[in-house]
Amino acid sequence: MPLQFSAAHSSRINKTKPKNPLLQRSSSSPFLAFNRRKPIQRSQSKPETIDSDDDLFGDRLDDKGFVTSLATDLNLRDVAQIIRYIRTHMFDQVPEKGGLNSTRIAKVLNFRTSLPPMITTAHVHAMIQSPTTTEREITELTKAGTIRKLVIPGRGTGGSSISEALVLVTEWENVIRESKGLDEELVVKFLQCLQDRPLALTLPRSNFTAPEAMALMSAGFLTSSSQSMNSANIYAKPNASISGTMTSLASISKAASGSMAAVGGQGAIHQAGGSGKGIGLRRSSSQLEPEPQKEASRVLPSTGEFQLALPGTGPYLWLLTAARSHLVSLLGKSKYKEIPVDLLRERWDGGVAADDATSGARKSRGEFSGTLPGRTRKWKQFFGLGFDWVLAECLGAGLVEVFETGSVGRGVRVV
């Protein structure tokens, strides 16, 4: 037998190769009893937060009938009393332990004091059931000199516009008397003009001299009434009478580029109603400033009318429009844009815990989970504006509807 033939080549014995223990499957593995499933795909973005309030009121609320009046005081008999009631219940009291420092409290109180004593007509309609009776009573009290109307043009569109406001004549007169920028003679003259025209919304320019008109405009009691756009003049050529200034656009367009005439001339600021006095122009001692009477007569035309106004109307309108928009946005967070009044009140207050014995006991045990009032939008932006006041404003303006549910009290929905 040759040596090259040995048992190593002819035998059928094969050596087993070592296998990877991780790839071996054994029937005794403890992981075989579990069902195999795909791994969970985790998104990198944050999960959507679901409001717990929407889970509680996922369905539409039952509608048992509309609520036409929000007045809760049965002693309110006429429009004058309702105006006083609305004025005194506009803001909530400043909380003693609400996270407001002395500087913030002073700012809140000063802002409240600076607001004019006016109430929108829509708010009054929300407190009385019959609109026809309300308008008739407003007209009678206006003729009697008890209240006075104030027109606010260019604020909103449609039913939600702030077109008219009501002011008690006594409060209007107190504001005029307390004004520091008016002398006594002008105050008496202005009050007499208002008493002679209880229904007037404007006053003729001929009633006041140019310095008197400038003083009343600076104090905020008069504004320059410009011609409003209508179907007759909307396509007319723009000029001084339509634009509300004495600067003609035709003369500006013909001026050379880069010249003083291209920007309206030296008196452009005065003609536009500004208070500039020749900014950037040098004058010698012989070129004295014109007298106030001549300067005012040059700026203000002798013909036309002044529109009545009240100082502080701008901040009041800003607060009113911002509060309306915020309340409607809170309703928009719900699925059907309708929630109970109590839940909407909680959202307006910012989730602040109630000031009762139960909440006080929870706070003493360390279970207080509410937000401090000073950190909520109600006090940071709206200076403590009351929820009932804002709800009446939105209801009178036609932005929301209040209805009876029969189970969870009253409900509110966006119109």
Coordinates of C-alpha atoms in Angstrom, one line a residue:
M1 CA 0.0 0.0 0.0
P2 CA 1.6 3.2 -1.0
L3 CA 2.3 5.8 1.6
Q4 CA 0.3 8.6 -0.1
F5 CA -2.9 6.7 0.6
S6 CA -3.6 7.1 4.2
A7 CA -6.7 7.1 6.5
A8 CA -6.7 10.9 6.5
H9 CA -7.7 11.0 2.8
S10 CA -9.9 7.9 2.6
S11 CA -11.9 8.0 5.7
R12 CA -15.3 9.7 5.8
I13 CA -14.8 11.2 9.2
N14 CA -15.3 15.1 9.1
K15 CA -14.3 17.4 11.8
T16 CA -17.0 19.9 12.9
K17 CA -16.1 23.5 12.5
P18 CA -16.7 25.9 15.5
K19 CA -19.9 28.0 14.9
N20 CA -20.7 31.4 16.2
P21 CA -22.6 31.0 19.4
L22 CA -24.7 34.2 18.7
L23 CA -26.1 32.6 15.5
Q24 CA -27.1 29.3 17.1
R25 CA -30.7 28.8 18.0
S26 CA -31.5 26.7 20.9
S27 CA -34.8 25.4 22.0
S28 CA -34.0 26.3 25.5
S29 CA -33.6 30.1 24.8
P30 CA -35.8 32.2 27.1
F31 CA -36.5 34.7 24.3
L32 CA -38.4 32.4 22.0
A33 CA -41.6 32.7 24.1
F34 CA -41.9 36.5 23.2
N35 CA -43.6 37.6 19.9
R36 CA -41.3 39.3 17.5
R37 CA -42.4 42.8 16.5
K38 CA -40.9 45.8 14.6
P39 CA -39.1 48.4 16.6
I40 CA -41.0 51.6 17.5
Q41 CA -40.2 54.5 15.2
R42 CA -39.5 57.5 17.3
S43 CA -40.1 60.9 15.6
Q44 CA -37.6 63.6 16.2
S45 CA -40.3 66.3 16.5
K46 CA -42.2 66.9 19.7
P47 CA -45.5 65.1 20.1
E48 CA -48.6 67.1 19.7
T49 CA -50.1 68.2 23.0
I50 CA -53.8 67.4 23.4
D51 CA -55.8 69.7 25.6
S52 CA -57.6 67.8 28.4
D53 CA -60.5 70.2 28.0
D54 CA -61.1 69.0 24.4
D55 CA -61.2 65.4 25.7
L56 CA -64.0 66.3 28.2
F57 CA -66.0 68.2 25.6
G58 CA -65.3 66.3 22.4
D59 CA -68.9 66.5 21.2
R60 CA -71.1 69.5 20.6
L61 CA -72.9 71.1 23.5
D62 CA -76.7 70.9 23.7
D63 CA -78.3 74.1 22.6
K64 CA -81.5 74.9 24.6
G65 CA -81.9 78.5 23.5
F66 CA -79.9 81.7 23.1
V67 CA -79.1 84.2 25.9
T68 CA -80.0 87.7 24.8
S69 CA -78.9 89.6 27.9
L70 CA -76.0 89.1 30.3
A71 CA -77.3 91.5 32.9
T72 CA -77.3 89.9 36.4
D73 CA -78.3 92.9 38.4
L74 CA -82.0 93.4 38.4
N75 CA -81.7 97.0 39.7
L76 CA -80.5 98.2 36.3
R77 CA -83.4 100.0 34.8
D78 CA -82.1 102.5 32.2
V79 CA -79.1 103.0 30.0
A80 CA -77.4 105.5 32.3
Q81 CA -77.3 103.0 35.1
I82 CA -76.0 100.3 32.8
I83 CA -73.2 102.6 31.7
R84 CA -72.2 103.2 35.3
Y85 CA -72.4 99.5 36.0
I86 CA -70.2 98.6 33.0
R87 CA -67.7 101.3 34.0
T88 CA -67.3 100.1 37.6
H89 CA -67.1 96.4 36.6
M90 CA -64.5 96.7 33.9
F91 CA -61.5 95.5 35.8
D92 CA -60.9 93.0 38.5
Q93 CA -59.3 93.9 41.8
V94 CA -55.5 93.6 42.1
P95 CA -54.7 90.4 44.0
E96 CA -52.7 90.8 47.2
K97 CA -50.5 87.8 46.6
G98 CA -50.5 87.4 42.8
G99 CA -46.9 87.9 41.8
L100 CA -47.2 91.6 41.1
N101 CA -44.5 93.9 42.4
S102 CA -45.1 97.5 43.3
T103 CA -43.9 98.9 40.0
R104 CA -46.3 96.6 38.1
I105 CA -49.2 97.5 40.3
A106 CA -48.6 101.2 39.8
K107 CA -48.5 100.7 36.1
V108 CA -51.8 98.8 36.1
L109 CA -53.5 101.5 38.2
N110 CA -52.2 104.4 36.2
F111 CA -53.3 102.7 33.0
R112 CA -56.8 102.2 34.4
T113 CA -57.0 105.9 35.5
S114 CA -55.9 107.2 32.1
L115 CA -58.7 105.5 30.2
P116 CA -61.7 107.7 29.0
P117 CA -65.1 107.1 30.6
M118 CA -66.7 105.7 27.4
I119 CA -68.6 102.6 26.7
T120 CA -69.3 101.1 23.3
T121 CA -72.9 100.9 22.1
A122 CA -72.5 97.2 21.4
H123 CA -71.8 96.6 25.1
V124 CA -75.0 98.3 26.2
H125 CA -77.0 96.2 23.7
A126 CA -75.5 93.0 25.3
M127 CA -77.0 94.0 28.7
I128 CA -80.5 94.7 27.5
Q129 CA -82.8 92.3 25.7
S130 CA -84.6 94.6 23.3
P131 CA -82.4 96.5 20.8
T132 CA -85.2 98.8 19.7
T133 CA -86.0 99.9 23.2
T134 CA -82.3 100.5 23.8
E135 CA -81.9 102.8 20.8
R136 CA -85.0 104.7 21.7
E137 CA -83.8 105.2 25.2
I138 CA -80.4 106.3 24.0
T139 CA -82.0 108.9 21.8
E140 CA -84.2 110.3 24.6
L141 CA -81.3 110.5 27.0
T142 CA -79.1 112.2 24.4
K143 CA -81.7 114.9 23.8
A144 CA -82.1 115.4 27.5
G145 CA -78.4 116.0 27.9
T146 CA -77.8 112.9 30.1
I147 CA -75.5 111.0 27.8
R148 CA -73.6 111.9 24.7
K149 CA -72.6 109.9 21.6
L150 CA -69.1 109.7 20.3
V151 CA -68.2 108.5 16.8
I152 CA -65.1 106.4 16.3
P153 CA -64.5 106.0 12.5
G154 CA -62.2 103.5 10.9
R155 CA -62.1 100.8 13.7
G156 CA -63.0 97.4 12.3
T157 CA -65.5 96.3 9.7
G158 CA -68.9 94.8 9.7
G159 CA -70.8 94.2 13.0
S160 CA -67.6 93.9 15.0
S161 CA -66.6 97.5 14.2
I162 CA -66.3 100.1 17.0
S163 CA -68.3 102.8 15.4
E164 CA -70.1 104.5 18.4
A165 CA -69.5 105.0 22.1
L166 CA -71.6 106.5 24.9
V167 CA -70.4 108.8 27.6
L168 CA -72.2 110.3 30.6
V169 CA -72.3 114.0 30.2
T170 CA -71.3 114.5 33.9
E171 CA -68.2 112.4 33.4
W172 CA -67.3 114.2 30.2
E173 CA -67.5 117.5 31.9
N174 CA -65.4 116.3 34.8
V175 CA -62.6 115.3 32.4
I176 CA -62.7 118.7 30.7
R177 CA -62.5 120.5 34.0
E178 CA -59.6 118.4 35.2
S179 CA -57.6 118.9 32.1
K180 CA -54.4 120.8 32.9
G181 CA -53.7 122.2 29.4
L182 CA -56.8 124.4 29.2
D183 CA -57.4 127.7 30.8
E184 CA -60.6 128.5 32.7
E185 CA -62.1 130.7 30.0
L186 CA -61.6 128.1 27.3
V187 CA -63.1 125.4 29.6
V188 CA -66.3 127.5 30.1
K189 CA -66.6 128.2 26.4
F190 CA -66.1 124.6 25.4
L191 CA -68.7 123.3 27.9
Q192 CA -71.2 125.9 26.7
C193 CA -70.7 124.7 23.1
L194 CA -71.4 121.1 24.2
Q195 CA -74.5 122.1 26.2
D196 CA -75.9 124.1 23.3
R197 CA -75.5 121.1 20.9
P198 CA -76.4 117.9 22.8
L199 CA -76.9 115.9 19.6
A200 CA -73.9 117.2 17.7
L201 CA -71.0 114.9 16.8
T202 CA -68.9 117.7 15.4
L203 CA -68.3 121.4 16.1
P204 CA -67.8 124.2 13.5
R205 CA -64.3 125.6 13.3
S206 CA -65.7 129.1 13.4
N207 CA -66.7 128.6 17.1
F208 CA -63.0 128.7 18.2
T209 CA -60.0 130.8 17.4
A210 CA -56.9 129.1 16.0
P211 CA -55.0 129.1 19.4
E212 CA -58.1 127.7 21.2
A213 CA -58.6 125.0 18.6
M214 CA -54.9 124.0 18.9
A215 CA -55.2 123.9 22.7
L216 CA -58.3 121.6 22.5
M217 CA -56.7 119.4 20.0
S218 CA -53.5 119.1 22.1
A219 CA -55.6 118.2 25.1
G220 CA -57.4 115.4 23.1
F221 CA -60.9 116.9 23.0
L222 CA -61.0 117.7 19.3
T223 CA -59.7 116.1 16.2
S224 CA -59.5 117.4 12.6
S225 CA -62.5 116.0 10.7
S226 CA -61.3 115.0 7.2
Q227 CA -63.5 114.1 4.3
S228 CA -64.3 110.4 4.2
M229 CA -64.1 108.4 1.0
N230 CA -67.4 107.5 -0.6
S231 CA -68.6 106.5 -4.0
A232 CA -68.5 110.0 -5.3
N233 CA -64.8 110.9 -4.5
I234 CA -63.1 107.5 -4.4
Y235 CA -62.0 107.9 -8.0
A236 CA -61.3 111.6 -7.8
K237 CA -57.9 113.1 -8.3
P238 CA -55.9 113.2 -5.0
N239 CA -55.4 116.7 -3.8
A240 CA -55.3 118.7 -0.5
S241 CA -59.0 118.5 0.3
I242 CA -59.2 114.7 -0.1
S243 CA -55.9 113.7 1.5
G244 CA -56.6 115.9 4.6
T245 CA -53.5 118.1 4.3
M246 CA -52.7 121.4 2.7
T247 CA -49.8 119.9 0.7
S248 CA -50.8 119.2 -3.0
L249 CA -49.5 116.0 -4.5
A250 CA -49.6 117.6 -7.9
S251 CA -47.1 120.3 -6.9
I252 CA -44.8 117.7 -5.3
S253 CA -44.7 115.5 -8.4
K254 CA -43.6 118.5 -10.6
A255 CA -40.7 119.4 -8.2
A256 CA -37.1 118.5 -9.0
S257 CA -35.8 115.3 -7.3
G258 CA -33.8 116.0 -4.2
S259 CA -35.1 119.6 -3.7
M260 CA -37.0 120.9 -0.7
A261 CA -40.2 121.2 -2.8
A262 CA -40.1 117.5 -3.6
V263 CA -40.9 116.7 0.1
G264 CA -43.6 119.4 0.5
G265 CA -41.5 122.5 1.1
Q266 CA -40.4 124.1 4.4
G267 CA -43.9 124.0 6.0
A268 CA -44.8 120.4 5.0
I269 CA -44.8 119.2 8.6
H270 CA -47.1 122.1 9.7
Q271 CA -49.5 121.6 6.8
A272 CA -49.8 117.9 7.7
G273 CA -50.7 118.7 11.3
G274 CA -47.3 118.2 12.8
S275 CA -45.4 120.3 15.3
G276 CA -42.1 120.7 13.6
K277 CA -40.6 124.2 13.6
G278 CA -38.3 124.3 10.6
I279 CA -36.0 121.4 11.6
G280 CA -32.6 121.8 10.2
L281 CA -33.0 125.5 9.2
R282 CA -30.9 128.2 10.6
R283 CA -32.4 131.5 11.4
S284 CA -30.8 134.8 12.4
S285 CA -31.9 137.0 15.2
S286 CA -33.8 139.2 12.9
Q287 CA -35.9 136.2 11.6
L288 CA -38.1 135.8 14.7
E289 CA -40.6 132.9 15.1
P290 CA -44.1 133.8 14.1
E291 CA -46.7 134.4 16.8
P292 CA -48.7 131.4 18.0
Q293 CA -51.9 132.9 16.7
K294 CA -50.5 133.5 13.2
E295 CA -48.9 130.1 13.1
A296 CA -52.1 128.3 14.2
S297 CA -54.2 130.2 11.7
R298 CA -51.8 129.2 9.0
V299 CA -52.0 125.5 9.9
L300 CA -55.7 125.2 10.6
P301 CA -58.2 126.2 7.9
S302 CA -61.0 128.5 8.9
T303 CA -63.7 126.4 7.3
G304 CA -64.8 122.9 8.2
E305 CA -65.6 121.1 11.4
F306 CA -63.9 119.5 14.4
Q307 CA -64.8 116.1 15.5
L308 CA -65.4 115.5 19.2
A309 CA -63.0 113.2 21.1
L310 CA -61.8 112.2 24.5
P311 CA -58.2 111.9 25.7
G312 CA -56.9 108.4 26.0
T313 CA -59.2 107.0 23.3
G314 CA -56.3 105.3 21.5
P315 CA -55.2 103.0 24.5
Y316 CA -58.9 102.2 25.2
L317 CA -59.5 101.1 21.6
W318 CA -56.3 99.0 21.6
L319 CA -57.3 97.3 24.8
L320 CA -60.8 96.6 23.5
T321 CA -59.8 95.1 20.1
A322 CA -57.0 93.0 21.7
A323 CA -59.3 91.6 24.3
R324 CA -61.9 90.7 21.7
S325 CA -59.4 88.9 19.5
H326 CA -57.9 87.0 22.4
L327 CA -61.3 85.7 23.7
V328 CA -62.2 84.5 20.1
S329 CA -58.8 82.8 19.8
L330 CA -59.4 80.9 23.1
L331 CA -62.7 79.6 21.7
G332 CA -60.9 78.6 18.5
K333 CA -58.7 76.1 20.5
S334 CA -61.7 73.8 21.0
K335 CA -62.8 71.2 18.4
Y336 CA -66.2 72.8 17.6
K337 CA -65.2 76.3 18.8
E338 CA -67.7 76.1 21.6
I339 CA -67.1 75.5 25.3
P340 CA -68.9 76.1 28.6
V341 CA -68.7 79.6 30.1
D342 CA -66.9 78.4 33.2
L343 CA -64.2 76.7 31.2
L344 CA -63.7 79.8 29.0
R345 CA -63.4 81.9 32.2
E346 CA -60.7 79.6 33.4
R347 CA -58.8 80.0 30.1
W348 CA -59.2 83.8 30.3
D349 CA -57.8 83.9 33.8
G350 CA -54.9 81.7 32.7
G351 CA -55.5 78.7 34.9
V352 CA -55.3 80.6 38.2
A353 CA -56.4 78.7 41.2
A354 CA -59.6 79.9 42.9
D355 CA -59.4 82.1 46.0
D356 CA -61.5 79.9 48.3
A357 CA -61.0 77.7 51.4
T358 CA -60.4 74.5 49.4
S359 CA -57.7 76.1 47.2
G360 CA -56.2 77.7 50.3
A361 CA -56.0 74.3 52.0
R362 CA -54.4 72.7 49.0
K363 CA -51.8 75.5 48.8
S364 CA -50.9 75.1 52.5
R365 CA -50.3 71.4 51.9
G366 CA -48.1 72.1 48.9
E367 CA -50.6 70.9 46.3
F368 CA -51.1 74.3 44.7
S369 CA -50.6 73.9 40.9
G370 CA -52.2 77.1 39.6
T371 CA -50.4 79.9 37.9
L372 CA -49.7 83.2 39.7
P373 CA -51.9 86.0 38.3
G374 CA -48.9 88.2 37.6
R375 CA -47.6 85.7 35.0
T376 CA -50.8 85.4 33.0
R377 CA -51.7 87.4 30.0
K378 CA -54.8 88.8 31.8
W379 CA -52.5 90.9 34.0
K380 CA -49.4 91.3 31.8
Q381 CA -51.2 92.5 28.7
F382 CA -54.8 93.4 29.6
F383 CA -54.2 95.0 33.1
G384 CA -56.7 92.8 34.9
L385 CA -59.6 93.1 32.4
G386 CA -62.6 91.2 33.7
F387 CA -63.9 88.1 31.9
D388 CA -67.6 89.2 32.1
W389 CA -66.8 92.6 30.6
V390 CA -65.0 91.1 27.6
L391 CA -67.7 88.5 27.0
A392 CA -70.4 91.2 26.9
E393 CA -68.3 93.1 24.4
C394 CA -67.9 90.1 22.1
L395 CA -71.6 89.3 22.5
G396 CA -72.7 92.8 21.6
A397 CA -70.4 93.0 18.7
G398 CA -71.7 89.7 17.2
L399 CA -68.5 87.8 17.6
V400 CA -69.8 85.1 19.8
E401 CA -73.2 83.5 20.9
V402 CA -74.2 82.6 24.4
F403 CA -76.7 79.7 24.8
E404 CA -78.1 77.5 27.5
T405 CA -76.9 73.9 27.5
G406 CA -79.2 72.4 30.2
S407 CA -76.4 70.3 31.6
V408 CA -73.2 72.3 32.1
G409 CA -74.6 75.8 32.4
R410 CA -74.2 78.3 29.7
G411 CA -72.0 77.7 26.6
V412 CA -70.2 80.1 24.2
R413 CA -69.5 79.6 20.6
V414 CA -67.8 81.6 17.8
V415 CA -70.2 83.0 15.2

